[in-house]
CSV table of C-alpha atoms in Angstrom, one decimal:
chain,number,residue,atom,x,y,z
M,297,UNK,CA,6.6,12.7,-4.1
M,298,UNK,CA,6.8,11.1,-0.7
M,299,UNK,CA,6.8,7.3,-0.8
M,300,UNK,CA,4.9,5.8,2.2
M,301,UNK,CA,3.9,2.3,3.2
M,302,UNK,CA,0.3,1.1,3.7
M,303,UNK,CA,0.0,-0.6,7.0
M,304,UNK,CA,-1.1,-4.2,7.0
M,305,UNK,CA,0.2,-5.0,3.5
M,306,UNK,CA,3.7,-6.3,4.3
M,307,UNK,CA,2.7,-9.3,6.4
M,308,UNK,CA,1.0,-11.1,3.6
M,309,UNK,CA,1.3,-14.5,5.3
M,310,UNK,CA,-1.1,-13.3,8.0
M,311,UNK,CA,-3.8,-13.2,5.3
M,312,UNK,CA,-3.4,-16.8,4.4
M,313,UNK,CA,-6.2,-18.2,6.7
M,314,UNK,CA,-8.6,-16.7,4.2
M,315,UNK,CA,-7.4,-19.2,1.6
M,316,UNK,CA,-9.2,-22.5,1.0
M,317,UNK,CA,-7.6,-25.3,2.9
M,318,UNK,CA,-9.5,-28.4,1.9
M,319,UNK,CA,-9.9,-30.2,-1.4
M,320,UNK,CA,-13.6,-30.3,-2.5
M,321,UNK,CA,-15.2,-33.6,-1.9
M,322,UNK,CA,-17.6,-33.6,-4.8
M,323,UNK,CA,-19.0,-31.8,-7.9
M,324,UNK,CA,-22.2,-30.0,-8.7
M,325,UNK,CA,-25.1,-31.7,-10.5
M,326,UNK,CA,-24.2,-29.8,-13.7
M,327,UNK,CA,-20.8,-31.5,-13.7
M,328,UNK,CA,-21.3,-35.2,-14.5
M,329,UNK,CA,-18.2,-37.2,-13.4
M,330,UNK,CA,-18.6,-40.9,-12.5
M,331,UNK,CA,-15.7,-42.0,-10.3
M,332,UNK,CA,-17.1,-45.5,-9.9
M,333,UNK,CA,-16.9,-46.8,-13.5
M,334,UNK,CA,-15.3,-49.2,-14.0
M,335,UNK,CA,-15.3,-50.8,-10.6
M,336,UNK,CA,-11.5,-50.4,-10.3
M,337,UNK,CA,-12.0,-46.7,-10.0
M,338,UNK,CA,-14.5,-47.1,-7.2
M,339,UNK,CA,-12.0,-49.2,-5.3
M,340,UNK,CA,-9.4,-46.4,-5.6
M,341,UNK,CA,-11.9,-44.0,-4.0
M,342,UNK,CA,-12.0,-46.3,-1.0
M,343,UNK,CA,-8.2,-46.4,-1.0
M,344,UNK,CA,-8.0,-42.7,-0.5
M,345,UNK,CA,-9.8,-43.0,2.8
M,346,UNK,CA,-7.3,-45.6,3.9
M,347,UNK,CA,-4.4,-43.3,2.9
M,348,UNK,CA,-5.9,-40.3,4.8
M,349,UNK,CA,-6.3,-42.5,7.9
M,350,UNK,CA,-2.8,-44.0,7.7
M,351,UNK,CA,-0.8,-43.8,10.9
M,352,UNK,CA,2.6,-43.4,9.3
M,353,UNK,CA,4.0,-41.9,6.1
M,354,UNK,CA,5.2,-45.3,5.1
M,355,UNK,CA,1.6,-46.8,5.3
M,356,UNK,CA,0.2,-43.7,3.4
M,357,UNK,CA,2.8,-44.0,0.6
M,358,UNK,CA,2.1,-47.8,0.3
M,359,UNK,CA,-1.6,-47.1,-0.2
M,360,UNK,CA,-0.9,-44.3,-2.7
M,361,UNK,CA,1.5,-46.4,-4.7
M,362,UNK,CA,-1.2,-49.1,-4.9
M,363,UNK,CA,-3.6,-46.5,-6.4
M,364,UNK,CA,-1.0,-45.4,-9.0
M,365,UNK,CA,-0.2,-48.9,-9.9
M,366,UNK,CA,-3.8,-49.7,-10.5
M,367,UNK,CA,-4.3,-46.6,-12.6
M,368,UNK,CA,-1.2,-47.4,-14.7
M,369,UNK,CA,-2.1,-51.1,-15.2
M,370,UNK,CA,-4.2,-51.8,-18.4
M,371,UNK,CA,-5.1,-48.1,-18.9
M,372,UNK,CA,-7.4,-49.2,-21.7
M,373,UNK,CA,-9.9,-50.1,-19.0
M,374,UNK,CA,-10.4,-46.4,-18.2
M,375,UNK,CA,-10.5,-45.2,-21.8
M,376,UNK,CA,-14.3,-44.8,-21.8
M,377,UNK,CA,-14.3,-42.7,-18.7
M,378,UNK,CA,-11.5,-40.1,-19.0
M,379,UNK,CA,-13.2,-37.7,-16.6
M,380,UNK,CA,-13.5,-40.3,-13.9
M,381,UNK,CA,-10.0,-41.6,-14.4
M,382,UNK,CA,-8.5,-38.1,-14.2
M,383,UNK,CA,-10.6,-37.2,-11.2
M,384,UNK,CA,-9.2,-40.1,-9.3
M,385,UNK,CA,-5.7,-39.4,-10.6
M,386,UNK,CA,-5.9,-35.7,-9.5
M,387,UNK,CA,-6.8,-36.8,-6.0
M,388,UNK,CA,-3.9,-39.1,-5.8
M,389,UNK,CA,-1.5,-36.4,-7.2
M,390,UNK,CA,-2.7,-33.9,-4.7
M,391,UNK,CA,-1.7,-36.3,-1.9
M,392,UNK,CA,1.7,-37.0,-3.5
M,393,UNK,CA,2.4,-33.3,-4.0
M,394,UNK,CA,2.0,-32.7,-0.3
M,395,UNK,CA,4.0,-35.8,0.8
M,396,UNK,CA,7.2,-34.6,2.6
M,397,UNK,CA,10.5,-35.6,1.0
M,398,UNK,CA,9.1,-36.5,-2.4
M,399,UNK,CA,10.6,-33.5,-4.3
M,400,UNK,CA,9.1,-32.0,-7.4
M,401,UNK,CA,10.1,-34.6,-9.9
M,402,UNK,CA,10.3,-38.1,-8.4
M,403,UNK,CA,10.7,-41.1,-10.6
M,404,UNK,CA,7.5,-42.9,-11.7
M,405,UNK,CA,8.6,-45.9,-9.7
M,406,UNK,CA,8.7,-43.8,-6.5
M,407,UNK,CA,5.0,-43.0,-7.1
M,408,UNK,CA,4.0,-46.6,-7.8
M,409,UNK,CA,3.8,-46.5,-11.6
M,410,UNK,CA,4.9,-49.7,-13.3
M,411,UNK,CA,5.6,-48.4,-16.8
M,412,UNK,CA,8.8,-46.4,-17.5
M,413,UNK,CA,9.8,-46.7,-13.8
M,414,UNK,CA,13.0,-44.5,-14.1
M,415,UNK,CA,11.3,-41.6,-15.9
M,416,UNK,CA,11.0,-38.4,-14.0
M,417,UNK,CA,7.4,-37.4,-13.2
M,418,UNK,CA,6.5,-33.7,-12.5
M,419,UNK,CA,3.6,-34.1,-10.1
M,420,UNK,CA,2.4,-30.5,-10.3
M,421,UNK,CA,2.5,-30.3,-14.0
M,422,UNK,CA,0.7,-33.7,-14.3
M,423,UNK,CA,-1.9,-32.5,-11.8
M,424,UNK,CA,-2.6,-29.5,-14.1
M,425,UNK,CA,-2.8,-31.9,-17.0
M,426,UNK,CA,-5.3,-34.1,-15.2
M,427,UNK,CA,-7.6,-31.1,-14.5
M,428,UNK,CA,-7.4,-30.0,-18.1
M,429,UNK,CA,-8.3,-33.5,-19.2
M,430,UNK,CA,-11.5,-33.4,-17.0
M,431,UNK,CA,-12.5,-30.1,-18.5
M,432,UNK,CA,-11.9,-31.5,-22.0
M,433,UNK,CA,-14.0,-34.5,-21.3
M,434,UNK,CA,-16.8,-32.7,-19.6
M,435,UNK,CA,-16.8,-28.9,-20.4
M,436,UNK,CA,-19.6,-28.4,-17.9
M,437,UNK,CA,-17.1,-29.1,-15.2
M,438,UNK,CA,-15.1,-26.0,-15.7
M,439,UNK,CA,-16.2,-24.2,-12.6
M,440,UNK,CA,-16.0,-27.3,-10.5
M,441,UNK,CA,-12.4,-27.9,-11.7
M,442,UNK,CA,-11.5,-24.3,-10.7
M,443,UNK,CA,-12.6,-25.2,-7.2
M,444,UNK,CA,-10.8,-28.5,-7.2
M,445,UNK,CA,-7.6,-26.7,-8.2
M,446,UNK,CA,-7.5,-24.7,-4.9
M,447,UNK,CA,-6.5,-27.7,-2.9
M,448,UNK,CA,-3.8,-28.7,-0.4
M,449,UNK,CA,-1.1,-28.9,-3.0
M,450,UNK,CA,-1.9,-25.4,-4.3
M,451,UNK,CA,-2.0,-24.1,-0.7
M,452,UNK,CA,1.3,-25.5,0.2
M,453,UNK,CA,3.0,-24.0,-2.9
M,454,UNK,CA,1.4,-20.7,-2.3
M,455,UNK,CA,2.6,-20.6,1.3
M,456,UNK,CA,6.1,-21.6,0.2
M,457,UNK,CA,6.1,-18.7,-2.3
M,458,UNK,CA,4.9,-16.2,0.3
M,459,UNK,CA,7.4,-17.5,2.9
M,460,UNK,CA,10.3,-17.2,0.4
M,461,UNK,CA,9.2,-13.7,-0.6
M,462,UNK,CA,9.0,-12.5,3.0
M,463,UNK,CA,12.4,-14.1,3.6
M,464,UNK,CA,14.0,-12.3,0.7
M,465,UNK,CA,14.6,-15.5,-1.3
M,466,UNK,CA,13.5,-14.1,-4.6
M,467,UNK,CA,14.4,-17.0,-6.9
M,468,UNK,CA,12.6,-19.5,-4.6
M,469,UNK,CA,9.6,-17.2,-4.3
M,470,UNK,CA,9.3,-16.9,-8.1
M,471,UNK,CA,9.7,-20.7,-8.5
M,472,UNK,CA,7.0,-21.6,-6.0
M,473,UNK,CA,4.6,-18.8,-7.2
M,474,UNK,CA,4.8,-20.2,-10.8
M,475,UNK,CA,4.3,-23.7,-9.5
M,476,UNK,CA,1.3,-22.5,-7.5
M,477,UNK,CA,-0.2,-20.9,-10.7
M,478,UNK,CA,0.1,-24.2,-12.5
M,479,UNK,CA,-2.3,-25.7,-10.1
M,480,UNK,CA,-4.6,-22.6,-9.9
M,481,UNK,CA,-4.3,-19.2,-11.5
M,482,UNK,CA,-7.4,-17.8,-9.9
M,483,UNK,CA,-5.8,-16.6,-6.7
M,484,UNK,CA,-4.1,-13.1,-6.3
M,485,UNK,CA,-1.4,-14.3,-4.0
M,486,UNK,CA,1.1,-15.8,-6.5
M,487,UNK,CA,0.8,-12.7,-8.6
M,488,UNK,CA,1.5,-10.6,-5.6
M,489,UNK,CA,4.7,-12.6,-5.0
M,490,UNK,CA,5.7,-12.3,-8.6
M,491,UNK,CA,5.1,-8.6,-8.6
M,492,UNK,CA,7.3,-8.2,-5.5
M,493,UNK,CA,10.1,-10.3,-7.1
M,494,UNK,CA,10.0,-8.3,-10.3
M,495,UNK,CA,10.0,-5.0,-8.5
M,496,UNK,CA,12.9,-6.1,-6.4
M,497,UNK,CA,14.8,-6.9,-9.6
M,498,UNK,CA,14.0,-3.5,-11.1
M,499,UNK,CA,11.6,-4.9,-13.6
M,500,UNK,CA,8.7,-2.4,-13.0
M,501,UNK,CA,6.7,-3.3,-16.1
M,502,UNK,CA,6.4,-6.9,-15.1
M,503,UNK,CA,5.7,-5.9,-11.5
M,504,UNK,CA,2.9,-3.6,-12.6
M,505,UNK,CA,1.4,-6.4,-14.8
M,506,UNK,CA,1.3,-8.8,-11.8
M,507,UNK,CA,-0.1,-6.1,-9.4
M,508,UNK,CA,-2.9,-5.6,-11.9
M,509,UNK,CA,-3.6,-9.3,-11.9
M,510,UNK,CA,-3.8,-9.1,-8.1
M,511,UNK,CA,-6.4,-6.4,-8.2
M,512,UNK,CA,-8.4,-8.2,-10.9
M,513,UNK,CA,-8.4,-11.5,-8.9
M,514,UNK,CA,-9.1,-9.9,-5.6
M,515,UNK,CA,-12.2,-8.1,-6.9
M,516,UNK,CA,-14.5,-6.9,-4.2
M,517,UNK,CA,-13.8,-9.8,-1.9
M,518,UNK,CA,-13.3,-8.1,1.5
M,519,UNK,CA,-10.9,-10.8,2.7
M,520,UNK,CA,-8.5,-9.6,0.0
M,521,UNK,CA,-9.0,-5.9,0.8
M,522,UNK,CA,-5.5,-5.1,2.2
M,523,UNK,CA,-3.9,-7.2,-0.6
M,524,UNK,CA,-5.8,-5.4,-3.3
M,525,UNK,CA,-5.2,-1.9,-1.8
M,526,UNK,CA,-1.6,-2.6,-1.3
M,527,UNK,CA,-1.2,-3.8,-4.9
M,528,UNK,CA,-3.0,-0.7,-6.2
M,529,UNK,CA,-0.6,1.5,-4.1
M,530,UNK,CA,2.5,-0.3,-5.2
M,531,UNK,CA,1.3,-0.3,-8.8
M,532,UNK,CA,0.7,3.4,-8.7
M,533,UNK,CA,4.1,4.1,-7.2
M,534,UNK,CA,5.8,1.9,-9.8
M,535,UNK,CA,3.9,3.5,-12.6
M,536,UNK,CA,4.9,6.9,-11.5
M,537,UNK,CA,8.6,6.0,-11.0
M,538,UNK,CA,8.6,4.3,-14.4
M,539,UNK,CA,7.1,7.4,-16.0
M,540,UNK,CA,9.8,9.6,-14.4
M,541,UNK,CA,12.4,7.5,-16.2
M,542,UNK,CA,10.7,7.8,-19.5
M,543,UNK,CA,10.3,10.6,-22.1
M,544,UNK,CA,7.8,12.0,-24.5
M,545,UNK,CA,4.6,10.2,-25.4
M,546,UNK,CA,5.7,7.1,-23.4
M,547,UNK,CA,6.1,9.1,-20.3
M,548,UNK,CA,2.7,10.8,-20.7
M,549,UNK,CA,0.9,7.5,-21.2
M,550,UNK,CA,2.5,5.8,-18.2
M,551,UNK,CA,1.9,8.9,-16.0
M,552,UNK,CA,-1.8,8.8,-17.0
M,553,UNK,CA,-1.9,5.2,-15.9
M,554,UNK,CA,-0.4,6.2,-12.6
M,555,UNK,CA,-2.9,9.0,-12.1
M,556,UNK,CA,-5.7,6.5,-12.8
M,557,UNK,CA,-4.4,4.0,-10.3
M,558,UNK,CA,-4.0,6.6,-7.5
M,559,UNK,CA,-7.5,7.8,-8.3
M,560,UNK,CA,-8.9,4.2,-8.1
M,561,UNK,CA,-7.1,3.6,-4.8
M,562,UNK,CA,-8.6,6.8,-3.3
M,563,UNK,CA,-12.0,5.7,-4.6
M,564,UNK,CA,-12.0,2.2,-3.1
M,565,UNK,CA,-10.1,3.3,0.1
M,566,UNK,CA,-11.3,6.8,0.9
M,567,UNK,CA,-10.5,6.4,4.6
M,568,UNK,CA,-6.9,5.5,4.0
M,569,UNK,CA,-4.5,7.0,6.6
M,570,UNK,CA,-2.3,7.7,3.6
M,571,UNK,CA,-4.9,9.8,1.9
M,572,UNK,CA,-2.9,13.0,1.7
M,573,UNK,CA,0.1,11.2,0.1
M,574,UNK,CA,-2.2,9.4,-2.3
M,575,UNK,CA,-3.6,12.8,-3.4
M,576,UNK,CA,-0.1,14.1,-3.8
M,577,UNK,CA,0.8,11.1,-5.9
M,578,UNK,CA,-2.3,11.6,-8.1
M,579,UNK,CA,-1.5,15.3,-8.6
M,580,UNK,CA,2.2,14.6,-9.4
M,581,UNK,CA,1.2,12.0,-11.9
M,582,UNK,CA,-1.2,14.4,-13.6
M,583,UNK,CA,1.5,17.0,-13.7
M,584,UNK,CA,3.9,14.6,-15.3
M,585,UNK,CA,1.3,13.6,-17.8
M,586,UNK,CA,1.0,17.3,-18.7
M,587,UNK,CA,-2.7,17.2,-17.6
M,588,UNK,CA,-2.9,20.1,-15.2
M,589,UNK,CA,-6.5,20.7,-16.3
M,590,UNK,CA,-7.6,17.7,-14.3
M,591,UNK,CA,-5.8,18.7,-11.1
M,592,UNK,CA,-9.0,20.0,-9.5
M,593,UNK,CA,-10.4,16.4,-9.7
M,594,UNK,CA,-8.0,15.4,-7.0
M,595,UNK,CA,-9.6,17.6,-4.4
M,596,UNK,CA,-13.1,18.1,-5.9
M,597,UNK,CA,-14.8,15.8,-3.4
M,598,UNK,CA,-13.2,17.5,-0.4
M,599,UNK,CA,-14.1,20.9,-1.8
M,600,UNK,CA,-17.8,19.9,-2.1
M,601,UNK,CA,-17.8,17.9,1.2
M,602,UNK,CA,-15.1,19.3,3.6
M,603,UNK,CA,-16.5,17.1,6.4
M,604,UNK,CA,-15.3,14.0,4.5
M,605,UNK,CA,-11.7,15.0,5.0
M,606,UNK,CA,-9.4,15.5,7.9
M,607,UNK,CA,-7.1,18.5,8.4
M,608,UNK,CA,-4.2,16.8,6.6
M,609,UNK,CA,-6.1,15.9,3.4
M,610,UNK,CA,-7.8,19.3,3.4
M,611,UNK,CA,-4.4,21.0,3.6
M,612,UNK,CA,-3.1,18.8,0.8
M,613,UNK,CA,-6.2,19.6,-1.3
M,614,UNK,CA,-5.3,23.3,-0.8
M,615,UNK,CA,-1.7,22.8,-1.9
M,616,UNK,CA,-2.9,21.0,-5.0
M,617,UNK,CA,-5.5,23.8,-5.7
M,618,UNK,CA,-2.6,26.3,-5.5
M,619,UNK,CA,-0.6,24.3,-8.0
M,620,UNK,CA,-3.7,24.4,-10.3
M,621,UNK,CA,-3.9,28.2,-9.8
M,622,UNK,CA,-7.3,27.7,-8.3
M,623,UNK,CA,-6.7,30.2,-5.4
M,624,UNK,CA,-10.3,30.4,-4.3
M,625,UNK,CA,-10.5,26.7,-4.0
M,626,UNK,CA,-7.2,26.7,-2.1
M,627,UNK,CA,-8.5,29.3,0.3
M,628,UNK,CA,-11.7,27.3,1.1
M,629,UNK,CA,-9.7,24.2,1.7
M,630,UNK,CA,-7.1,25.8,4.0
M,631,UNK,CA,-9.9,27.5,6.0
M,632,UNK,CA,-11.7,24.2,6.4
M,633,UNK,CA,-8.4,22.6,7.6
M,634,UNK,CA,-7.8,25.3,10.2
M,635,UNK,CA,-11.4,24.9,11.4
M,636,UNK,CA,-10.8,21.2,12.0
M,637,UNK,CA,-7.4,21.7,13.6
M,638,UNK,CA,-6.6,25.3,14.8
M,639,UNK,CA,-3.0,24.2,15.6
M,640,UNK,CA,-2.2,22.7,12.2
M,641,UNK,CA,1.0,24.5,11.3
M,642,UNK,CA,1.0,23.8,7.6
M,643,UNK,CA,-2.6,24.9,7.1
M,644,UNK,CA,-2.0,28.1,9.1
M,645,UNK,CA,1.1,29.0,7.1
M,646,UNK,CA,-0.6,28.2,3.8
M,647,UNK,CA,-3.8,30.1,4.8
M,648,UNK,CA,-1.9,33.2,5.7
M,649,UNK,CA,0.1,33.0,2.4
M,650,UNK,CA,-3.1,32.5,0.4
M,651,UNK,CA,-4.6,35.6,2.0
M,652,UNK,CA,-1.5,37.5,1.0
M,653,UNK,CA,-1.8,36.2,-2.6
M,654,UNK,CA,-5.4,37.5,-2.7
M,655,UNK,CA,-4.5,40.9,-1.2
M,656,UNK,CA,-6.6,40.1,1.8
M,657,UNK,CA,-3.8,41.5,4.1
M,658,UNK,CA,-6.0,42.2,7.1
M,659,UNK,CA,-7.0,38.5,7.3
M,660,UNK,CA,-3.4,37.4,7.5
M,661,UNK,CA,-2.9,38.4,11.1
M,662,UNK,CA,-5.1,35.8,12.8
M,663,UNK,CA,-3.6,32.7,11.2
M,664,UNK,CA,-0.1,34.2,11.5
M,665,UNK,CA,-0.8,34.8,15.2
M,666,UNK,CA,-1.8,31.1,15.6
M,667,UNK,CA,1.2,30.1,13.5
M,668,UNK,CA,3.8,31.7,15.8
M,669,UNK,CA,2.0,30.4,18.8
M,670,UNK,CA,2.8,26.8,17.7
M,671,UNK,CA,6.0,27.5,15.8
M,672,UNK,CA,7.6,30.5,17.6
M,673,UNK,CA,11.1,30.2,16.3
M,674,UNK,CA,10.2,29.9,12.6
M,675,UNK,CA,11.5,32.8,10.6
M,676,UNK,CA,8.7,32.6,8.0
M,677,UNK,CA,6.0,32.7,10.6
M,678,UNK,CA,7.1,36.1,11.9
M,679,UNK,CA,7.7,37.4,8.4
M,680,UNK,CA,4.0,36.7,7.7
M,681,UNK,CA,3.2,39.7,10.0
M,682,UNK,CA,5.7,41.8,8.1
M,683,UNK,CA,4.2,40.9,4.7
M,684,UNK,CA,0.7,41.6,6.1
M,685,UNK,CA,1.9,45.0,7.4
M,686,UNK,CA,3.6,45.7,4.0
M,687,UNK,CA,0.3,45.0,2.2
M,688,UNK,CA,-1.7,47.2,4.6
M,689,UNK,CA,0.6,50.1,3.8
M,690,UNK,CA,-0.8,50.0,0.2
M,691,UNK,CA,-4.3,50.5,1.6
M,692,UNK,CA,-3.4,53.2,4.1
M,693,UNK,CA,-5.6,56.3,3.7
M,694,UNK,CA,-3.4,58.7,5.7
M,695,UNK,CA,0.3,59.3,6.1
M,696,UNK,CA,0.0,58.5,9.8
M,697,UNK,CA,-1.7,55.2,9.1
M,698,UNK,CA,0.9,54.3,6.5
M,699,UNK,CA,3.7,55.1,9.0
M,700,UNK,CA,2.1,52.9,11.6
M,701,UNK,CA,2.0,49.9,9.3
M,702,UNK,CA,5.5,50.6,8.1
M,703,UNK,CA,6.6,50.6,11.8
M,704,UNK,CA,4.8,47.2,12.2
M,705,UNK,CA,6.7,45.9,9.2
M,706,UNK,CA,10.0,46.8,10.7
M,707,UNK,CA,9.0,45.5,14.1
M,708,UNK,CA,8.2,42.0,12.9
M,709,UNK,CA,11.1,41.8,10.4
M,710,UNK,CA,13.4,42.7,13.3
M,711,UNK,CA,11.9,39.9,15.4
M,712,UNK,CA,12.4,37.4,12.6
M,713,UNK,CA,16.0,38.6,12.1
M,714,UNK,CA,16.8,38.6,15.8
M,715,UNK,CA,15.9,34.9,16.4
M,716,UNK,CA,18.9,33.3,18.1
M,717,UNK,CA,18.0,29.9,16.7
M,718,UNK,CA,15.8,29.3,13.7
M,719,UNK,CA,13.6,26.2,13.8
M,720,UNK,CA,12.1,24.2,10.9
M,721,UNK,CA,9.7,21.4,11.5
M,722,UNK,CA,11.4,18.4,10.0
M,723,UNK,CA,8.6,15.9,10.7
M,724,UNK,CA,5.4,15.4,12.7
M,725,UNK,CA,3.6,12.0,12.8
M,726,UNK,CA,0.6,11.2,14.8
M,727,UNK,CA,-0.9,7.8,15.6
M,728,UNK,CA,-3.9,6.7,17.5
M,729,UNK,CA,-2.1,6.6,20.8
M,730,UNK,CA,1.2,8.5,20.2
M,731,UNK,CA,2.9,11.3,18.3
M,732,UNK,CA,6.4,12.4,17.4
M,733,UNK,CA,7.8,15.8,16.5
M,734,UNK,CA,11.2,16.4,15.0
M,735,UNK,CA,12.6,20.0,15.0
M,736,UNK,CA,15.6,21.1,13.0
M,737,UNK,CA,17.5,23.8,14.9
M,738,UNK,CA,20.0,26.2,13.2
M,739,UNK,CA,22.1,28.4,15.4
M,740,UNK,CA,22.0,32.0,14.2
M,741,UNK,CA,23.4,34.0,17.1
M,742,UNK,CA,27.2,34.4,17.3
M,743,UNK,CA,27.3,32.8,20.7
M,744,UNK,CA,26.7,29.1,20.7
M,745,UNK,CA,23.4,27.7,22.1
M,746,UNK,CA,22.3,24.8,24.2
M,747,UNK,CA,18.5,24.5,24.3
M,748,UNK,CA,16.0,22.6,26.4
M,749,UNK,CA,13.2,22.0,23.9
M,750,UNK,CA,9.7,21.5,25.3
M,751,UNK,CA,6.7,20.6,23.1
M,752,UNK,CA,3.1,20.3,24.1
M,753,UNK,CA,1.0,17.9,22.0
M,754,UNK,CA,-2.6,19.1,21.5
M,755,UNK,CA,-6.0,17.6,20.6
M,756,UNK,CA,-8.3,19.0,18.0
M,757,UNK,CA,-9.5,21.8,20.3
M,758,UNK,CA,-6.0,22.9,21.3
M,759,UNK,CA,-6.1,21.2,24.7
M,760,UNK,CA,-2.8,19.8,25.9
M,761,UNK,CA,-2.7,15.9,25.8
M,762,UNK,CA,1.0,15.3,26.6
M,763,UNK,CA,4.2,17.2,27.1
M,764,UNK,CA,7.8,16.2,26.3
M,765,UNK,CA,11.3,17.8,26.7
M,766,UNK,CA,14.6,17.0,25.0
M,767,UNK,CA,18.0,18.7,25.0
M,768,UNK,CA,19.6,19.9,21.8
M,769,UNK,CA,23.1,19.8,23.2
M,770,UNK,CA,25.6,22.4,22.3
M,771,UNK,CA,25.1,24.1,18.9
M,772,UNK,CA,27.7,26.4,17.2
M,773,UNK,CA,26.8,29.2,14.9
M,774,UNK,CA,25.7,28.0,11.5
M,775,UNK,CA,25.4,24.4,12.8
M,776,UNK,CA,22.2,22.4,12.5
M,777,UNK,CA,20.9,19.7,14.9
M,778,UNK,CA,17.6,17.7,15.0
M,779,UNK,CA,15.7,17.2,18.2
M,780,UNK,CA,12.9,14.6,18.3
M,781,UNK,CA,10.2,14.7,21.0
M,782,UNK,CA,7.8,11.8,21.5
M,783,UNK,CA,4.6,11.6,23.4
M,784,UNK,CA,2.0,9.1,24.3
M,785,UNK,CA,-1.7,10.0,24.3
M,786,UNK,CA,-4.9,9.5,22.3
M,787,UNK,CA,-6.3,12.1,20.0
M,788,UNK,CA,-3.2,14.1,19.3
M,789,UNK,CA,-3.8,16.5,16.3
M,790,UNK,CA,-1.1,19.1,16.7
M,791,UNK,CA,1.7,20.6,18.8
M,792,UNK,CA,3.3,23.8,20.0
M,793,UNK,CA,6.8,24.2,21.3
M,794,UNK,CA,8.0,26.8,23.8
M,795,UNK,CA,10.1,29.7,22.4
M,796,UNK,CA,13.9,29.1,22.3
M,797,UNK,CA,15.8,32.1,23.5
């Protein structure tokens, strides 16, 4: 199965503007927190405004240390209002957590506490504890606390995790992701980082678990669309690769999971430019799960609604139908693909071969003619005429007719065998504004060759959009060389190259 990459998933940092960037300033009416009782708490609320307005880090730290000292002095004063106390404490800890140079575990004295001054204080862990204390004191505040957790401290940790992941610093990425999740476990981003870390370390099971968490937390939020779809894709690929390494019932179970994930991705992202490869992945997973009965599900929607697909997905649907031994389905899908793109080499070749398999020999000639027009030095293309002629001899009604078809068979087989250089299409990619064609040339003739390879890039109607030429250089008999021709232009669907003689 080909492994491809979904565009837009790699640069996860670019998605971060969708994250919350400000700590909520209040709570809903259902969540009753009084930050003004006793009066010492109310005074600390005013102190936060001074800290935010401070002109220098030193002035800000001085104010924050005063807040922590007040909260640590005679704590019994706040015993009757644990929710209010922890609400103020959490605000102070968020500011400390984002203070440059403080580190993860400063001493209590560095923060302004007066008791146990040399004891280490994990700011992030204590921030988590303060939120839990609010929920314990006022259960109705659960949703409000979830919002409070996505604050500046959480955002900074999440950014650090993503930056480390993108920079290949796996241990740091894992550390910051887990710290981020201490503050808030509702976001998909830390799980995405942990999935990538686990996958990079070869721990596919853990990676799959975290990608599932990404999908769950992303939900239907459109701002997470690329992240969710990318995680579905990576999860499906990892599930399939894991299944390949397994045996027996374990392999079947994992392959079924992979098939389900590919199916889900195609359902939520039907317009994916990777649609054909996702279909192939789904089919491969079903095959590995020994579930060939459900292969027709992969292409069922395309068969019922060919207009929903493009020539590439329709061709892939036909290939999968052939694997499922649903030849009539395959024929309809290949015909629909050729209708959309008359220069589609793979569809033309498969259509002609499918006609042969159904003994519809007379229908083979038209797609074979189109096939050699786009791929004139391909041995198999010319042999399609020979196979068609061979089939027609079976239906000949007179000796003369049989001889004529036999002569045609010999004619086209001779053309195929006489090709001085055989060409295979090693790759063809098309984008919105460009395309690239790679041809693999094998010198057959005894004399060496040196070819100027010219390709025309075509739109859906067969009209030439762009032309390119590249030299193969000298090729000895039996030697192979690849030639890549690139073109710029919108709406490129296919190609044809000029015969190499």
